[in-house]
mmCIF file with all atom_site columns, C-alpha atoms in Angstrom:
data_model
loop_
_atom_site.group_PDB
_atom_site.id
_atom_site.type_symbol
_atom_site.label_atom_id
_atom_site.label_alt_id
_atom_site.label_comp_id
_atom_site.label_asym_id
_atom_site.label_entity_id
_atom_site.label_seq_id
_atom_site.pdbx_PDB_ins_code
_atom_site.Cartn_x
_atom_site.Cartn_y
_atom_site.Cartn_z
_atom_site.occupancy
_atom_site.B_iso_or_equiv
_atom_site.pdbx_formal_charge
_atom_site.auth_seq_id
_atom_site.auth_comp_id
_atom_site.auth_asym_id
_atom_site.auth_atom_id
_atom_site.pdbx_PDB_model_num
ATOM 1   C CA . PRO A 1 1   ? -32.230 19.309  -17.071 1.00 0.00 ? 1   PRO A CA 1
ATOM 2   C CA . GLY A 1 2   ? -31.853 18.537  -13.425 1.00 0.00 ? 2   GLY A CA 1
ATOM 3   C CA . GLU A 1 3   ? -29.260 18.460  -10.737 1.00 0.00 ? 3   GLU A CA 1
ATOM 4   C CA . GLU A 1 4   ? -25.782 17.576  -11.864 1.00 0.00 ? 4   GLU A CA 1
ATOM 5   C CA . ILE A 1 5   ? -24.106 14.594  -10.273 1.00 0.00 ? 5   ILE A CA 1
ATOM 6   C CA . ILE A 1 6   ? -20.695 15.754  -9.220  1.00 0.00 ? 6   ILE A CA 1
ATOM 7   C CA . LEU A 1 7   ? -18.089 13.102  -8.516  1.00 0.00 ? 7   LEU A CA 1
ATOM 8   C CA . THR A 1 8   ? -14.659 13.878  -7.205  1.00 0.00 ? 8   THR A CA 1
ATOM 9   C CA . GLU A 1 9   ? -11.892 11.505  -8.180  1.00 0.00 ? 9   GLU A CA 1
ATOM 10  C CA . PRO A 1 10  ? -8.531  11.267  -6.428  1.00 0.00 ? 10  PRO A CA 1
ATOM 11  C CA . VAL A 1 11  ? -5.265  12.705  -7.646  1.00 0.00 ? 11  VAL A CA 1
ATOM 12  C CA . ARG A 1 12  ? -2.580  10.038  -8.243  1.00 0.00 ? 12  ARG A CA 1
ATOM 13  C CA . TYR A 1 13  ? 0.921   10.669  -6.901  1.00 0.00 ? 13  TYR A CA 1
ATOM 14  C CA . ASN A 1 14  ? 3.795   8.447   -7.991  1.00 0.00 ? 14  ASN A CA 1
ATOM 15  C CA . GLU A 1 15  ? 7.477   8.542   -7.154  1.00 0.00 ? 15  GLU A CA 1
ATOM 16  C CA . GLY A 1 16  ? 9.014   11.450  -8.994  1.00 0.00 ? 16  GLY A CA 1
ATOM 17  C CA . ASN A 1 17  ? 6.093   13.782  -8.278  1.00 0.00 ? 17  ASN A CA 1
ATOM 18  C CA . ARG A 1 18  ? 7.219   16.726  -6.162  1.00 0.00 ? 18  ARG A CA 1
ATOM 19  C CA . TYR A 1 19  ? 4.646   15.994  -3.416  1.00 0.00 ? 19  TYR A CA 1
ATOM 20  C CA . PHE A 1 20  ? 5.057   12.218  -3.354  1.00 0.00 ? 20  PHE A CA 1
ATOM 21  C CA . GLY A 1 21  ? 7.829   12.218  -0.726  1.00 0.00 ? 21  GLY A CA 1
ATOM 22  C CA . GLN A 1 22  ? 5.852   14.340  1.730   1.00 0.00 ? 22  GLN A CA 1
ATOM 23  C CA . LEU A 1 23  ? 2.691   12.269  1.316   1.00 0.00 ? 23  LEU A CA 1
ATOM 24  C CA . ALA A 1 24  ? 4.609   8.982   1.561   1.00 0.00 ? 24  ALA A CA 1
ATOM 25  C CA . GLN A 1 25  ? 6.302   10.159  4.770   1.00 0.00 ? 25  GLN A CA 1
ATOM 26  C CA . PHE A 1 26  ? 2.954   11.190  6.246   1.00 0.00 ? 26  PHE A CA 1
ATOM 27  C CA . ILE A 1 27  ? 1.469   7.759   5.462   1.00 0.00 ? 27  ILE A CA 1
ATOM 28  C CA . SER A 1 28  ? 4.538   5.973   6.792   1.00 0.00 ? 28  SER A CA 1
ATOM 29  C CA . ASN A 1 29  ? 4.302   7.892   10.084  1.00 0.00 ? 29  ASN A CA 1
ATOM 30  C CA . ALA A 1 30  ? 0.523   7.346   10.374  1.00 0.00 ? 30  ALA A CA 1
ATOM 31  C CA . THR A 1 31  ? 0.750   3.596   9.664   1.00 0.00 ? 31  THR A CA 1
ATOM 32  C CA . LEU A 1 32  ? 3.947   2.871   11.588  1.00 0.00 ? 32  LEU A CA 1
ATOM 33  C CA . GLY A 1 33  ? 6.063   1.960   8.608   1.00 0.00 ? 33  GLY A CA 1
ATOM 34  C CA . HIS A 1 34  ? 4.109   1.396   5.399   1.00 0.00 ? 34  HIS A CA 1
ATOM 35  C CA . ILE A 1 35  ? 6.143   2.682   2.460   1.00 0.00 ? 35  ILE A CA 1
ATOM 36  C CA . PRO A 1 36  ? 3.809   3.595   -0.419  1.00 0.00 ? 36  PRO A CA 1
ATOM 37  C CA . ILE A 1 37  ? 4.697   3.014   -4.064  1.00 0.00 ? 37  ILE A CA 1
ATOM 38  C CA . ALA A 1 38  ? 1.655   4.970   -5.329  1.00 0.00 ? 38  ALA A CA 1
ATOM 39  C CA . ILE A 1 39  ? -0.816  7.247   -3.558  1.00 0.00 ? 39  ILE A CA 1
ATOM 40  C CA . ASP A 1 40  ? -4.322  8.397   -4.496  1.00 0.00 ? 40  ASP A CA 1
ATOM 41  C CA . TYR A 1 41  ? -5.336  11.539  -2.585  1.00 0.00 ? 41  TYR A CA 1
ATOM 42  C CA . LEU A 1 42  ? -8.738  13.076  -1.866  1.00 0.00 ? 42  LEU A CA 1
ATOM 43  C CA . GLU A 1 43  ? -9.729  15.828  0.502   1.00 0.00 ? 43  GLU A CA 1
ATOM 44  C CA . LYS A 1 44  ? -13.115 16.546  2.065   1.00 0.00 ? 44  LYS A CA 1
ATOM 45  C CA . ARG A 1 45  ? -12.541 18.884  4.987   1.00 0.00 ? 45  ARG A CA 1
ATOM 46  C CA . PRO A 1 46  ? -11.882 17.987  7.728   1.00 0.00 ? 46  PRO A CA 1
ATOM 47  C CA . TYR A 1 47  ? -10.948 14.584  6.216   1.00 0.00 ? 47  TYR A CA 1
ATOM 48  C CA . ILE A 1 48  ? -7.907  13.616  4.183   1.00 0.00 ? 48  ILE A CA 1
ATOM 49  C CA . ILE A 1 49  ? -8.319  10.355  2.303   1.00 0.00 ? 49  ILE A CA 1
ATOM 50  C CA . PHE A 1 50  ? -5.506  8.197   0.955   1.00 0.00 ? 50  PHE A CA 1
ATOM 51  C CA . SER A 1 51  ? -5.720  5.037   -1.090  1.00 0.00 ? 51  SER A CA 1
ATOM 52  C CA . TYR A 1 52  ? -2.157  3.779   -1.251  1.00 0.00 ? 52  TYR A CA 1
ATOM 53  C CA . TYR A 1 53  ? -0.236  0.775   -2.484  1.00 0.00 ? 53  TYR A CA 1
ATOM 54  C CA . ILE A 1 54  ? 2.691   -1.018  -0.873  1.00 0.00 ? 54  ILE A CA 1
ATOM 55  C CA . TYR A 1 55  ? 4.742   -4.090  -1.712  1.00 0.00 ? 55  TYR A CA 1
ATOM 56  C CA . GLU A 1 56  ? 4.185   -7.049  0.595   1.00 0.00 ? 56  GLU A CA 1
ATOM 57  C CA . GLN A 1 57  ? 6.091   -10.232 -0.247  1.00 0.00 ? 57  GLN A CA 1
ATOM 58  C CA . ASP A 1 58  ? 6.506   -9.301  -3.929  1.00 0.00 ? 58  ASP A CA 1
ATOM 59  C CA . LYS A 1 59  ? 2.798   -8.503  -4.357  1.00 0.00 ? 59  LYS A CA 1
ATOM 60  C CA . THR A 1 60  ? 1.017   -5.170  -4.448  1.00 0.00 ? 60  THR A CA 1
ATOM 61  C CA . VAL A 1 61  ? -1.410  -4.509  -1.577  1.00 0.00 ? 61  VAL A CA 1
ATOM 62  C CA . GLN A 1 62  ? -3.864  -1.599  -1.407  1.00 0.00 ? 62  GLN A CA 1
ATOM 63  C CA . TYR A 1 63  ? -4.939  0.227   1.759   1.00 0.00 ? 63  TYR A CA 1
ATOM 64  C CA . LEU A 1 64  ? -7.407  2.988   2.576   1.00 0.00 ? 64  LEU A CA 1
ATOM 65  C CA . LEU A 1 65  ? -6.369  5.550   5.170   1.00 0.00 ? 65  LEU A CA 1
ATOM 66  C CA . ILE A 1 66  ? -8.636  8.357   6.382   1.00 0.00 ? 66  ILE A CA 1
ATOM 67  C CA . VAL A 1 67  ? -7.364  10.971  8.818   1.00 0.00 ? 67  VAL A CA 1
ATOM 68  C CA . THR A 1 68  ? -8.636  14.331  9.998   1.00 0.00 ? 68  THR A CA 1
ATOM 69  C CA . ASP A 1 69  ? -6.789  17.558  9.398   1.00 0.00 ? 69  ASP A CA 1
ATOM 70  C CA . GLN A 1 70  ? -5.775  17.218  13.071  1.00 0.00 ? 70  GLN A CA 1
ATOM 71  C CA . LYS A 1 71  ? -3.970  13.942  12.148  1.00 0.00 ? 71  LYS A CA 1
ATOM 72  C CA . GLN A 1 72  ? -6.475  11.726  13.986  1.00 0.00 ? 72  GLN A CA 1
ATOM 73  C CA . GLN A 1 73  ? -6.891  8.357   12.285  1.00 0.00 ? 73  GLN A CA 1
ATOM 74  C CA . VAL A 1 74  ? -10.514 7.622   11.340  1.00 0.00 ? 74  VAL A CA 1
ATOM 75  C CA . LEU A 1 75  ? -10.034 4.446   9.286   1.00 0.00 ? 75  LEU A CA 1
ATOM 76  C CA . HIS A 1 76  ? -7.145  2.271   8.122   1.00 0.00 ? 76  HIS A CA 1
ATOM 77  C CA . GLU A 1 77  ? -8.253  -0.742  6.123   1.00 0.00 ? 77  GLU A CA 1
ATOM 78  C CA . LYS A 1 78  ? -6.699  -3.205  3.689   1.00 0.00 ? 78  LYS A CA 1
ATOM 79  C CA . LEU A 1 79  ? -8.704  -3.019  0.461   1.00 0.00 ? 79  LEU A CA 1
ATOM 80  C CA . SER A 1 80  ? -7.030  -5.736  -1.548  1.00 0.00 ? 80  SER A CA 1
ATOM 81  C CA . GLU A 1 81  ? -4.015  -7.989  -1.538  1.00 0.00 ? 81  GLU A CA 1
ATOM 82  C CA . GLU A 1 82  ? -1.934  -9.802  -4.092  1.00 0.00 ? 82  GLU A CA 1
ATOM 83  C CA . ARG A 1 83  ? -2.794  -7.362  -6.861  1.00 0.00 ? 83  ARG A CA 1
ATOM 84  C CA . GLU A 1 84  ? -0.986  -7.453  -10.175 1.00 0.00 ? 84  GLU A CA 1
ATOM 85  C CA . GLY A 1 85  ? -0.370  -3.706  -9.985  1.00 0.00 ? 85  GLY A CA 1
ATOM 86  C CA . THR A 1 86  ? -2.051  -0.455  -9.033  1.00 0.00 ? 86  THR A CA 1
ATOM 87  C CA . GLY A 1 87  ? -5.663  0.212   -9.969  1.00 0.00 ? 87  GLY A CA 1
ATOM 88  C CA . ARG A 1 88  ? -7.338  3.303   -11.347 1.00 0.00 ? 88  ARG A CA 1
ATOM 89  C CA . SER A 1 89  ? -10.537 4.884   -10.092 1.00 0.00 ? 89  SER A CA 1
ATOM 90  C CA . THR A 1 90  ? -10.754 2.665   -7.012  1.00 0.00 ? 90  THR A CA 1
ATOM 91  C CA . MET A 1 91  ? -12.460 5.420   -5.005  1.00 0.00 ? 91  MET A CA 1
ATOM 92  C CA . MET A 1 92  ? -14.589 8.502   -5.611  1.00 0.00 ? 92  MET A CA 1
ATOM 93  C CA . LEU A 1 93  ? -16.418 11.076  -3.565  1.00 0.00 ? 93  LEU A CA 1
ATOM 94  C CA . LYS A 1 94  ? -20.010 12.143  -4.195  1.00 0.00 ? 94  LYS A CA 1
ATOM 95  C CA . ALA A 1 95  ? -20.979 14.972  -1.863  1.00 0.00 ? 95  ALA A CA 1
ATOM 96  C CA . SER A 1 96  ? -20.050 13.512  1.560   1.00 0.00 ? 96  SER A CA 1
ATOM 97  C CA . THR A 1 97  ? -20.104 9.843   0.550   1.00 0.00 ? 97  THR A CA 1
ATOM 98  C CA . LEU A 1 98  ? -16.874 8.027   -0.213  1.00 0.00 ? 98  LEU A CA 1
ATOM 99  C CA . VAL A 1 99  ? -17.349 5.022   -2.507  1.00 0.00 ? 99  VAL A CA 1
ATOM 100 C CA . TYR A 1 100 ? -14.432 2.628   -2.843  1.00 0.00 ? 100 TYR A CA 1
ATOM 101 C CA . LEU A 1 101 ? -13.632 -0.747  -4.322  1.00 0.00 ? 101 LEU A CA 1
ATOM 102 C CA . LYS A 1 102 ? -12.610 -3.674  -2.091  1.00 0.00 ? 102 LYS A CA 1
ATOM 103 C CA . ASN A 1 103 ? -11.115 -6.954  -3.279  1.00 0.00 ? 103 ASN A CA 1
ATOM 104 C CA . SER A 1 104 ? -11.485 -5.779  -6.891  1.00 0.00 ? 104 SER A CA 1
ATOM 105 C CA . ASN A 1 105 ? -15.187 -6.739  -6.950  1.00 0.00 ? 105 ASN A CA 1
ATOM 106 C CA . GLU A 1 106 ? -16.994 -5.242  -3.937  1.00 0.00 ? 106 GLU A CA 1
ATOM 107 C CA . PHE A 1 107 ? -18.170 -1.643  -3.598  1.00 0.00 ? 107 PHE A CA 1
ATOM 108 C CA . SER A 1 108 ? -18.251 -0.109  -0.127  1.00 0.00 ? 108 SER A CA 1
ATOM 109 C CA . SER A 1 109 ? -19.314 3.338   0.962   1.00 0.00 ? 109 SER A CA 1
ATOM 110 C CA . LEU A 1 110 ? -18.694 5.569   3.915   1.00 0.00 ? 110 LEU A CA 1
ATOM 111 C CA . THR A 1 111 ? -20.490 8.803   4.766   1.00 0.00 ? 111 THR A CA 1
ATOM 112 C CA . LEU A 1 112 ? -18.149 11.499  6.004   1.00 0.00 ? 112 LEU A CA 1
ATOM 113 C CA . SER A 1 113 ? -20.037 13.752  8.379   1.00 0.00 ? 113 SER A CA 1
#
C-alpha cells in the first residue's frame, strides 16, 4: 500500500493506421523532410512527443521530436542510427519526466515543465 507509479507509454502508429498520414506529414513539415516509417506518440500538455523512425541509407534511424501545441520545436534529437528495425518501449512518461533510450544502451531523461 502506497502511491502507485503511473507510467505512460506511447501509442505506435504504422502505415495503414488512419492517423499515420497526418502524423507523418506533421513530422515531415517540422523536420524539413523526414519521412517516418513508424511513429510513437505521447502527449503531455502543452507538449507533443514523437519518437519516429526513418530510413537513411538502407538503415533505420530513430529520432525524438518534442513540440508544443503551438507547433514550437522544443527538441529534435537523433536517438540511434543503423538500427536493425524499430524498437518497442523506447520512451515512457512518469508524471512530467520523459525517459527515453539512446543508442540502444543509454537512458536519458527530460523534465517537461
